[in-house]
């Protein structure tokens, strides 16, 4: 099928409904083969990772075909894999070529069917006096679903043969004179549009169309509404437990909204902001355990790889326990999210932050968001420097954890308002912050994981083999944590001094006059 | 890229049938194949329903390659292209004669096609000319169909003598038995004797077949219309044998 729909050579034409290509037979010697129909199911992730990565994946007759995407057309087949079963994640595929091609574009995302369409194909050959093929034709029409009657698009691909290009040019001329067009949407575009499922870019870091002069309440309102919309778009994926990233992204959106409400103060009335923050806190809390279990289970292979083979079987039991607990937790969490009370909370938030809702005045509501936020960013940066000054080899884990939280707050602010920050400096500052956060994250993960492993052991009271497995892993994680301390110190040095400090000061520290004016 | 030529001083031994079917077999095995019909009789071009090549000027190796490139025709079988025959190819000799290193120029011409093809098959005219010498020096394998008859044996012996006298690459010379009739006693005897004197003989044998003779009616390679007949299987086996001879496993 791939070869039949290939467009990386030849000329693609979209045909008007009333054009009969068979009329070509009246003037030229064309032989048409029997029509064949195939129903293809197209697959992609929630993020349209394949589509935007330049691929199309479809299945037909138990075979998955990965093709390059040429606009809305199927390009050359990159690899194929025969399977009777449904494949959800890249790791479910068996052939090396398919796994390699999909790993980068799918990541942790699962595949879901995005549309189904039936292609009716008819091949034709234009022959010369010696009966030699001089041009090939691929007539195709596509209809929606398995037995769609309505033809959504008719196309003809004219495939020249080397040395006989003039013949193909004549066919193209014949068809274009009768209304065929060489531009326009391809069959996959048309199918997706018909299914009302057109690919859309998905990001947790959208643009909000802000300028420095945007009034603060308008700016924060826009941010909250957008993030809330992204959070809600993830709910169906959580309820169907399609993959772990729906919950992950939902939690990030909630956390980011909560964070911006507390960092940029007095934009909405204090009482209302407090109520909204409580709702957000409640929503996040009900998913905590499920996310923890997801994190443990995603790290399964890495954990087991840290231990010598003889200690691994004991620890596999622990992951089975986690997996069983996750099954129960998924049911609990989805029940809570599905609950009427939960939906009411989300509705309340949507209403509160709606553009139509009138709120009482508050001190920062109408001031330009630029100076207000820059002050907040610089304040966070100074706070990080303060904590960093006290970090040493003996610093308790809690202080490092506090530093991590402060960095996260700074990162959220810088990402929300990235449109206001000069590009190059902003990118450099964020690069340094990301590096520091990465190391703080590793430190925190090692710390939390040790604790949860010991909690598991405490709670389970299993035999000595499990004790050895847990003990072995805790030792490795402790060692890893200590190593990370040194790296954190180094990253802090880079982040709190030198050119990064100068960049923060130059970008975010406002002169007293600007500061006073914006505060008025 | 491997260059394989189909050559015989004697006519009617299955030389063109070999070139045409071997080209098809290589293409079938997934190799991008170019068949160049150097024989002015143009039988290989006829079998693929391709008309004569257009004339082109040949001043040097580059313009010769460019002229040949302009004459590439895609066959009805994707992955197999042809440069059809042209009476003008008889001027190759004169052109080559005027060039420095006139016996090695053709390899240089064919090297220009390296990016586009895995295998080039040359259907050579049945004579010994400067072009033939060029083909011998350009080829990784020179396949010589030998019908197991006294006359064919004599012709083959003349060819090997010529190779030795002219210091041509004898190792590239790969004879094989063609148009073999198992029931023919003389065929069996010659097939028993000749390979002992010439160890380079390929083991695959192409049988005499009425199916091969029908190529002129079908105007396509035997492998395209009689996929599983004995002769088709033999051509495929010959393709495998040549391929493994040219690409020995470590």
Short mmCIF file of N, CA, C and O in Angstrom, two decimals, chain A residues 127-128 130-134 136 160-164, chain B residues 48-50 69 72-76 78 81 117 219:
data_model
loop_
_atom_site.label_atom_id
_atom_site.label_comp_id
_atom_site.label_asym_id
_atom_site.label_seq_id
_atom_site.Cartn_x
_atom_site.Cartn_y
_atom_site.Cartn_z
N UNK A 127 0.76 3.19 -22.41
CA UNK A 127 1.72 2.44 -23.24
C UNK A 127 1.89 3.09 -24.61
O UNK A 127 0.95 3.72 -25.10
N UNK A 128 3.07 2.88 -25.20
CA UNK A 128 3.31 3.44 -26.53
C UNK A 128 3.02 2.38 -27.61
O UNK A 128 2.50 1.30 -27.30
N UNK A 130 4.87 0.34 -29.12
CA UNK A 130 5.55 -0.94 -28.91
C UNK A 130 5.02 -1.64 -27.64
O UNK A 130 5.60 -2.63 -27.19
N UNK A 131 3.92 -1.09 -27.07
CA UNK A 131 3.33 -1.64 -25.84
C UNK A 131 4.25 -1.46 -24.63
O UNK A 131 4.10 -2.13 -23.63
N UNK A 132 5.20 -0.55 -24.75
CA UNK A 132 6.10 -0.27 -23.62
C UNK A 132 5.39 0.71 -22.69
O UNK A 132 4.77 1.67 -23.15
N UNK A 133 5.50 0.47 -21.37
CA UNK A 133 4.91 1.41 -20.41
C UNK A 133 5.74 2.69 -20.45
O UNK A 133 6.97 2.65 -20.34
N UNK A 134 5.06 3.83 -20.62
CA UNK A 134 5.78 5.10 -20.66
C UNK A 134 5.36 6.04 -19.53
O UNK A 134 5.98 7.08 -19.31
N UNK A 136 3.00 5.83 -15.52
CA UNK A 136 2.10 5.09 -14.64
C UNK A 136 1.12 6.06 -13.98
O UNK A 136 1.47 7.22 -13.72
N UNK A 160 6.10 9.51 -13.81
CA UNK A 160 6.86 9.41 -15.06
C UNK A 160 7.89 8.27 -15.00
O UNK A 160 8.36 7.93 -13.92
N UNK A 161 8.20 7.71 -16.14
CA UNK A 161 9.30 6.73 -16.20
C UNK A 161 10.50 7.46 -16.78
O UNK A 161 10.34 8.28 -17.71
N UNK A 162 11.67 7.15 -16.25
CA UNK A 162 12.88 7.83 -16.71
C UNK A 162 13.06 7.64 -18.22
O UNK A 162 12.92 6.51 -18.72
N UNK A 163 13.32 8.74 -18.87
CA UNK A 163 13.50 8.68 -20.32
C UNK A 163 12.20 8.90 -21.08
O UNK A 163 12.21 9.02 -22.30
N UNK A 164 11.07 8.91 -20.33
CA UNK A 164 9.77 9.11 -20.99
C UNK A 164 8.99 10.23 -20.30
O UNK A 164 7.76 10.21 -20.26
N UNK B 48 13.06 -5.49 -24.29
CA UNK B 48 12.44 -4.57 -23.31
C UNK B 48 11.56 -3.52 -24.01
O UNK B 48 11.14 -2.57 -23.37
N UNK B 49 11.34 -3.69 -25.30
CA UNK B 49 10.46 -2.80 -26.07
C UNK B 49 10.98 -1.36 -26.11
O UNK B 49 10.21 -0.40 -26.16
N UNK B 50 12.27 -1.20 -25.99
CA UNK B 50 12.84 0.14 -25.95
C UNK B 50 13.44 0.46 -27.31
O UNK B 50 14.15 -0.37 -27.88
N UNK B 69 24.03 8.70 -20.24
CA UNK B 69 23.07 9.03 -19.19
C UNK B 69 21.76 9.58 -19.79
O UNK B 69 20.67 9.22 -19.34
N UNK B 72 19.30 6.89 -20.82
CA UNK B 72 18.77 5.88 -19.88
C UNK B 72 17.25 5.84 -20.00
O UNK B 72 16.59 6.87 -19.99
N UNK B 73 16.72 4.65 -20.14
CA UNK B 73 15.26 4.45 -20.21
C UNK B 73 14.85 3.49 -19.10
O UNK B 73 15.46 2.43 -18.93
N UNK B 74 13.79 3.88 -18.38
CA UNK B 74 13.29 3.01 -17.32
C UNK B 74 12.51 1.86 -17.97
O UNK B 74 11.65 2.11 -18.82
N UNK B 75 12.80 0.65 -17.58
CA UNK B 75 12.07 -0.48 -18.16
C UNK B 75 10.69 -0.57 -17.52
O UNK B 75 10.36 0.20 -16.62
N UNK B 76 9.90 -1.55 -17.93
CA UNK B 76 8.58 -1.74 -17.33
C UNK B 76 8.70 -2.32 -15.93
O UNK B 76 7.69 -2.49 -15.24
N UNK B 78 10.28 -1.71 -12.33
CA UNK B 78 10.97 -0.72 -11.51
C UNK B 78 12.27 -1.26 -10.91
O UNK B 78 12.32 -2.39 -10.43
N UNK B 81 16.89 -0.30 -15.34
CA UNK B 81 16.97 0.69 -16.43
C UNK B 81 17.82 0.14 -17.58
O UNK B 81 18.64 -0.76 -17.37
N UNK B 117 23.55 3.12 -9.36
CA UNK B 117 23.31 1.69 -9.62
C UNK B 117 24.23 0.80 -8.77
O UNK B 117 25.34 1.17 -8.44
N UNK B 219 8.41 -10.36 -25.84
CA UNK B 219 9.20 -9.11 -25.72
C UNK B 219 9.38 -8.70 -24.26
O UNK B 219 9.13 -7.57 -23.86
#
